[in-house]
Short mmCIF file of C-alpha atoms in Angstrom, two decimals:
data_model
loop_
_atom_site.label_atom_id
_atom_site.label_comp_id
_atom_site.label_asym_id
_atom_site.label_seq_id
_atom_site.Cartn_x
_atom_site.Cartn_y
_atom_site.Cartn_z
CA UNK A 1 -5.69 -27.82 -9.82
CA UNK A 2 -8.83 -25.90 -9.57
CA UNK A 3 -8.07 -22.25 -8.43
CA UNK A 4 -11.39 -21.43 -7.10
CA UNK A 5 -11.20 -19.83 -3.75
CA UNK A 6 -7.50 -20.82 -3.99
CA UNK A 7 -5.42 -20.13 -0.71
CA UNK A 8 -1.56 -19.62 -1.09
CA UNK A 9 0.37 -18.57 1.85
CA UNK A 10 4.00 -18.38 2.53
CA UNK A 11 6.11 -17.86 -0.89
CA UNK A 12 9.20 -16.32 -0.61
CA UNK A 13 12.60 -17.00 -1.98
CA UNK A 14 14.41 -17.00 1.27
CA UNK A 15 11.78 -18.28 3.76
CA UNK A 16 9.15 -20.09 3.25
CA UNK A 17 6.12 -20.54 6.45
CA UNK A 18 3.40 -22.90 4.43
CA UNK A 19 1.72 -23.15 0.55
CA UNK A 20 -2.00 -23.86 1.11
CA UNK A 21 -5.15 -24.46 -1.07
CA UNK A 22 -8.14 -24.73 1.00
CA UNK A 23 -6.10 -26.21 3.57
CA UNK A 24 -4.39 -28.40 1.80
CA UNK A 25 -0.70 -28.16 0.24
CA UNK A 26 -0.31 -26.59 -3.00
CA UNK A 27 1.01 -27.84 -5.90
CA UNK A 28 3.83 -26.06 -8.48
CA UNK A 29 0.56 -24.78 -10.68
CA UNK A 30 -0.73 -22.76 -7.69
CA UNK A 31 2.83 -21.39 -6.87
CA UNK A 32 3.15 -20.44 -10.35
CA UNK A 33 -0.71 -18.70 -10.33
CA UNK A 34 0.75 -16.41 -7.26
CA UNK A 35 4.14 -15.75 -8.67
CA UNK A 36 2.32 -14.61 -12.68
CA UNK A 37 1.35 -11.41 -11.88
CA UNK A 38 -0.94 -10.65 -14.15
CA UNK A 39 -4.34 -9.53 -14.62
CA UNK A 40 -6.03 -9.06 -10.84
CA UNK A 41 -6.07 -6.89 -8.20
CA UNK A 42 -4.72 -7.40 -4.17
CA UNK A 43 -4.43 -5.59 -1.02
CA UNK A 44 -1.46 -5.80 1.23
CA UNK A 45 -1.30 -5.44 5.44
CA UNK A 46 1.50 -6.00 8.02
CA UNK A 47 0.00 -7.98 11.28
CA UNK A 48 1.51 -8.13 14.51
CA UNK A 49 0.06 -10.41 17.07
CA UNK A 50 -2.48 -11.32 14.69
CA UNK A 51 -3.75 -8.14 14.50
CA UNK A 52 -3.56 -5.51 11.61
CA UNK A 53 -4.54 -1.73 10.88
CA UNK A 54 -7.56 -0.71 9.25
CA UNK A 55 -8.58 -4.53 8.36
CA UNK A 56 -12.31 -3.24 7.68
CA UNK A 57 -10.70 -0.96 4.76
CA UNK A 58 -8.95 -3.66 3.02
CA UNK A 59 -11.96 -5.79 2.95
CA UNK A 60 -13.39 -2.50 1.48
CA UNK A 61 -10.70 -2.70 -0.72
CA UNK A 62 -10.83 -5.96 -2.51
CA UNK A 63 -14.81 -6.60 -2.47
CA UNK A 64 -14.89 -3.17 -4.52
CA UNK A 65 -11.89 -3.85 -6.75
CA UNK A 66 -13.34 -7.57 -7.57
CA UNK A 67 -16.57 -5.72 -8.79
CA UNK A 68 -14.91 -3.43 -10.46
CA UNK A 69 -12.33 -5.77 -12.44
CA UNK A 70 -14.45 -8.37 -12.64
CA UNK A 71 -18.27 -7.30 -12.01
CA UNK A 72 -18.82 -10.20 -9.27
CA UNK A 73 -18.94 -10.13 -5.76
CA UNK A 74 -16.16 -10.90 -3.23
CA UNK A 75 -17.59 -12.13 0.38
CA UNK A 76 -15.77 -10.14 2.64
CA UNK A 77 -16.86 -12.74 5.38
CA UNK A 78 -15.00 -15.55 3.39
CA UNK A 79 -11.74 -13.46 2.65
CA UNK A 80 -11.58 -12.70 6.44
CA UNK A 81 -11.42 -16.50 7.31
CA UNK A 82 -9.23 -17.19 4.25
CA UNK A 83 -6.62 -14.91 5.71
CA UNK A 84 -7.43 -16.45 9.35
CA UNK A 85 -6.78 -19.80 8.33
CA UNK A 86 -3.43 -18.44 6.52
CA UNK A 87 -1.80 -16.97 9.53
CA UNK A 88 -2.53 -20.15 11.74
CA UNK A 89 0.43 -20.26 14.00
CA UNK A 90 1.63 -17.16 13.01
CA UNK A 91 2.12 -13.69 14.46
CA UNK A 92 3.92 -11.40 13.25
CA UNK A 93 3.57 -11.22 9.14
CA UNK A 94 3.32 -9.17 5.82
CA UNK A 95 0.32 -10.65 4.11
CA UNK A 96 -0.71 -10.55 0.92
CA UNK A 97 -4.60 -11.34 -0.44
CA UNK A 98 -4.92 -11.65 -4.01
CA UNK A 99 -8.59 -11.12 -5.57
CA UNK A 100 -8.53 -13.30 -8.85
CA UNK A 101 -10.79 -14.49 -11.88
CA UNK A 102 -11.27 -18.01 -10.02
CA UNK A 103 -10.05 -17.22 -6.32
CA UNK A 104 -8.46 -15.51 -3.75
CA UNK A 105 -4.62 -16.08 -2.72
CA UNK A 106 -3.07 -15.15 0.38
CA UNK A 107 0.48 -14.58 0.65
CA UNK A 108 2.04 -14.84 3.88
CA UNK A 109 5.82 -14.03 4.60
CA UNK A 110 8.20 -12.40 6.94
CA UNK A 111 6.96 -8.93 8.08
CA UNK A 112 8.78 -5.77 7.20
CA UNK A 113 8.84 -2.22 8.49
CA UNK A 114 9.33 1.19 7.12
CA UNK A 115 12.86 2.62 7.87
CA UNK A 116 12.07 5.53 10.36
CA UNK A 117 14.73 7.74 9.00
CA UNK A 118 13.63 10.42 6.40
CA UNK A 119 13.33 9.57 2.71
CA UNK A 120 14.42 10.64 -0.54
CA UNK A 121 11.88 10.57 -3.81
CA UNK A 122 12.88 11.16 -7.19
CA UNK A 123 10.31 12.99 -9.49
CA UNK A 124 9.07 10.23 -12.09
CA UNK A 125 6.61 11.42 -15.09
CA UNK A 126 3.89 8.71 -14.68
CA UNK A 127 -0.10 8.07 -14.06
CA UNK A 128 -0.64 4.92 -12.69
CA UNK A 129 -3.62 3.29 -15.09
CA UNK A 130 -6.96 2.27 -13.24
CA UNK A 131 -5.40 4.27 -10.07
CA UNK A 132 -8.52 4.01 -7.88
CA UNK A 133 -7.55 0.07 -7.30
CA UNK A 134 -4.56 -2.29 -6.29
CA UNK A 135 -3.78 -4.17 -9.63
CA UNK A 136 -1.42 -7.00 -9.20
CA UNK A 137 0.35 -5.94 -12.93
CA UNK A 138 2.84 -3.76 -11.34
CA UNK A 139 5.02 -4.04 -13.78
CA UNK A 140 5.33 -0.05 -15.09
CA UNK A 141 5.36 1.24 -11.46
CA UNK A 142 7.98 -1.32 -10.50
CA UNK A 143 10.19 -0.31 -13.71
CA UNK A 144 10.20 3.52 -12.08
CA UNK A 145 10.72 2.47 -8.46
CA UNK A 146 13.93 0.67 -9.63
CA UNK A 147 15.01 3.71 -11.40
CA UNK A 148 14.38 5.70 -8.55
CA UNK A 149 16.57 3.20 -6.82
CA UNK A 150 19.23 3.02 -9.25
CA UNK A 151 19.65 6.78 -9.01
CA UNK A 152 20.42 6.67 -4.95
CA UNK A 153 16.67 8.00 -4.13
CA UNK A 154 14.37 5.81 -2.06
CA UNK A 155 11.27 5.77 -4.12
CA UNK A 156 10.03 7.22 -7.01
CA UNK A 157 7.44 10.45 -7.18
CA UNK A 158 4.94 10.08 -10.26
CA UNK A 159 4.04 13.51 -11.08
CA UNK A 160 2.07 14.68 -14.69
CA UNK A 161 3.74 16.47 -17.14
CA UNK A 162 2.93 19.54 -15.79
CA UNK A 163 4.38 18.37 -12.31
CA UNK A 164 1.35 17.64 -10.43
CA UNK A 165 2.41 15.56 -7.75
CA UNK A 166 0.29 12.06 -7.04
CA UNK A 167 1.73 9.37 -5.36
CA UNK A 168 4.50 7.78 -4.82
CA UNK A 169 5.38 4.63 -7.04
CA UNK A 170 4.59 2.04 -3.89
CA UNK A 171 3.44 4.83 -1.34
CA UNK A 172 1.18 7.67 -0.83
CA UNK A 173 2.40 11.01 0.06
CA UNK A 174 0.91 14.15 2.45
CA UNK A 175 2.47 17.80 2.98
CA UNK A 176 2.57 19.69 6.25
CA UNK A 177 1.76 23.17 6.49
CA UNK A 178 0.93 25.35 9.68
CA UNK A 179 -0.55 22.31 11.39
CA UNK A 180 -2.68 20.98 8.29
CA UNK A 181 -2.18 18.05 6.28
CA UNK A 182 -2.08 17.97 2.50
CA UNK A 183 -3.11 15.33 0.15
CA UNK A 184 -2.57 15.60 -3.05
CA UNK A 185 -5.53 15.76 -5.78
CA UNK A 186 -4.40 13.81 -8.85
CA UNK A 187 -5.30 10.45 -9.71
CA UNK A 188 -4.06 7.72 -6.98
CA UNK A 189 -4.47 4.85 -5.04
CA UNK A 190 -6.28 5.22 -1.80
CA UNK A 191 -3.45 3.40 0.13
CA UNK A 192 -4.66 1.79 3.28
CA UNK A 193 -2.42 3.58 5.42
CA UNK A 194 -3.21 7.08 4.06
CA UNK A 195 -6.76 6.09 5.16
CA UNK A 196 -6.14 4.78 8.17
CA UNK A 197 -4.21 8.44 8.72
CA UNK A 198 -7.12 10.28 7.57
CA UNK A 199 -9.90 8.74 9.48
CA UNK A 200 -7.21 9.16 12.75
CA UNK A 201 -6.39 12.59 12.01
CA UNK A 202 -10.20 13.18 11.52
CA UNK A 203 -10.48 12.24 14.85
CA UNK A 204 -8.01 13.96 16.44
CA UNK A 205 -9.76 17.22 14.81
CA UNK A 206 -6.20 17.83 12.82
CA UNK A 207 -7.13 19.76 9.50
CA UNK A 208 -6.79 17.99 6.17
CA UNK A 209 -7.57 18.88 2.71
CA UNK A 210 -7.22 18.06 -0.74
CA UNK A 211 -5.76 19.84 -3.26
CA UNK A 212 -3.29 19.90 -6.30
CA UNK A 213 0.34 20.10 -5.16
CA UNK A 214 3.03 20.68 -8.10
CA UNK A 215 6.51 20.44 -8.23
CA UNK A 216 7.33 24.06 -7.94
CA UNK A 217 5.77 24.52 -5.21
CA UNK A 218 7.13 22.15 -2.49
CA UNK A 219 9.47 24.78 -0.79
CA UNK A 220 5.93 26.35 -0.07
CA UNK A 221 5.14 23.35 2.19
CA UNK A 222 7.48 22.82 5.65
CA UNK A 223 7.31 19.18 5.53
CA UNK A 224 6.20 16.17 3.32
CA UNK A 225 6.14 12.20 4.46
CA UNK A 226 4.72 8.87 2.88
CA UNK A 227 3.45 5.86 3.91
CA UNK A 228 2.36 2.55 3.05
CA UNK A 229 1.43 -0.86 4.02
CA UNK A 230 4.86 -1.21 6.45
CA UNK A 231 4.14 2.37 7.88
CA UNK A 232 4.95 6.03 7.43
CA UNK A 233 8.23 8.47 7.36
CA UNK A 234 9.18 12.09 6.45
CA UNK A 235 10.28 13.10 3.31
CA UNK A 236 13.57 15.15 3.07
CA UNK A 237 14.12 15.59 -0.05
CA UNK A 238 12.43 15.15 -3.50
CA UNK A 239 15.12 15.49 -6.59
CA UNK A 240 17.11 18.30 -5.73
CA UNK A 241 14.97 20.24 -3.33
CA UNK A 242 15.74 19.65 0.12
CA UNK A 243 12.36 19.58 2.78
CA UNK A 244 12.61 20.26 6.67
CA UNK A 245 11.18 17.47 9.05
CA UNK A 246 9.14 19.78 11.32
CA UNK A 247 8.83 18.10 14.87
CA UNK A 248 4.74 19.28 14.77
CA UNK A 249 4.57 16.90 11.78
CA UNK A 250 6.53 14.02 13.55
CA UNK A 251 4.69 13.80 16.51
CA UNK A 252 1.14 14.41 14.78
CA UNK A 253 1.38 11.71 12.30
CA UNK A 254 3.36 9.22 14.85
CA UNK A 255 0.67 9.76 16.97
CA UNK A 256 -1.89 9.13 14.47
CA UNK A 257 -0.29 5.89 13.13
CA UNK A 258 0.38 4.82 16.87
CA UNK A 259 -2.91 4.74 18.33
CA UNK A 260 -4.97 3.54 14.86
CA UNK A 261 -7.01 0.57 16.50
CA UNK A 262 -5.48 -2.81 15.29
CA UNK A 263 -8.04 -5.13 14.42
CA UNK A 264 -8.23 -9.18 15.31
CA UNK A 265 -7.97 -11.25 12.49
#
């Protein structure tokens, strides 16, 4: 099997929608390409109706990872129809779309959501390597998330050894403070949410800035949430400091999130 411009959609353990390879159905050698996560890069999306948030960023996304990783070009034009012809039929789904050497894969399962109520993140000492893109060898940030898990948190924190806050191990995180959000400014990926909440809050003339946030100093902040490819949600506590949920932070990043365009795929 030939993985050039290879098209997998539909793996999951529980439910499966369809395998495809340029239309056609895959064999056990491409379900085995998208399940070795190894050297490679993706971008992931939720779509509802067929639509998605911010669509134009994670075409962005992968053209400029697939130059990076592998100095080549990705045609955004062909990774749009890719992902088109993937979601035939279907709605509502959390897609995956998997720059490789020799292809692209697209992953299409059940979709997901972010649990509304407020989170819990547990301080891990990390730096994600090659931050700036998506790379499919998770296997570092998964190992923290699960310890994060394990200890009755929600998701890890990855902070430097001096406690500068980044990220979160599968989110990014921003800080309220009298009306202004925070991002931090350490190493990270530019999640496609946190983008999509910067170029809304832009709009809506709602201050942002960048700048280091440590450890010490979150009970300086009155709020802190983080989002990701299934959405957003406050932040009430990170280790054993406890955060408010200020209702000006709620309804400025709900509204935000709410009324980011959703784009036709």
């Amino acid at each position: 099997m030939s993985a050039r411009a290879g098209i997998l959609s539909g793996v999951d353990e529980q439910q499966e929608y369809r395998v495809e390879i340029d239309g056609r159905p895959a064999d056990a050698e491409a379900r085995a390409m998208l399940e070795h996560a190894a050297w490679g890069h993706f971008t992931a999306m939720q779509v509802r109706g067929g639509r998605t948030r911010g669509f134009d960023l994670h075409l962005a996304r992968l053209t400029a990872a697939h130059r990076d990783v592998y100095a080549s070009d990705l045609d955004p034009d062909l990774v749009h129809a890719r992902v088109r012809h993937a979601l035939a039929g279907i709605a509502d789904a959390s897609v995956r779309v998997y720059g490789y050497w020799d292809g692209v894969i697209v992953a299409v399962r059940s979709p997901a959501g972010m649990p509304a109520r407020p989170h819990s993140m547990q301080p891990r000492r990390f730096q994600r390597p090659h931050a700036r893109f998506k790379h499919s060898n998770g296997t570092a940030p998964a190992y923290h998330r699960q310890q994060a898990l394990a200890a009755g948190f929600d998701e890890g924190l990855f902070t430097t050894a001096d406690g500068t806050i980044a990220e979160g191990t599968i989110t990014n995180v921003g800080f309220w403070r009298d009306g202004t959000v925070t991002w931090p400014d350490a190493p990270a990926l530019p999640g496609i949410t946190m983008l999509v909440l910067r170029r809304q809050l832009e709009a809506a003339a709602v201050p942002q800035r960048r700048a280091p946030v440590k450890l010490p100093e979150l009970d300086s902040y009155q709020g802190m949430f983080l989002c990701n490819s299934r959405g957003w949600a406050p932040v009430h506590r990170v280790g054993q400091t406890s955060l408010p949920v200020p209702p000006a932070m709620l309804d400025t990043i709900t509204t935000a999130y709410d009324t980011a365009p959703l784009d036709l795929i």
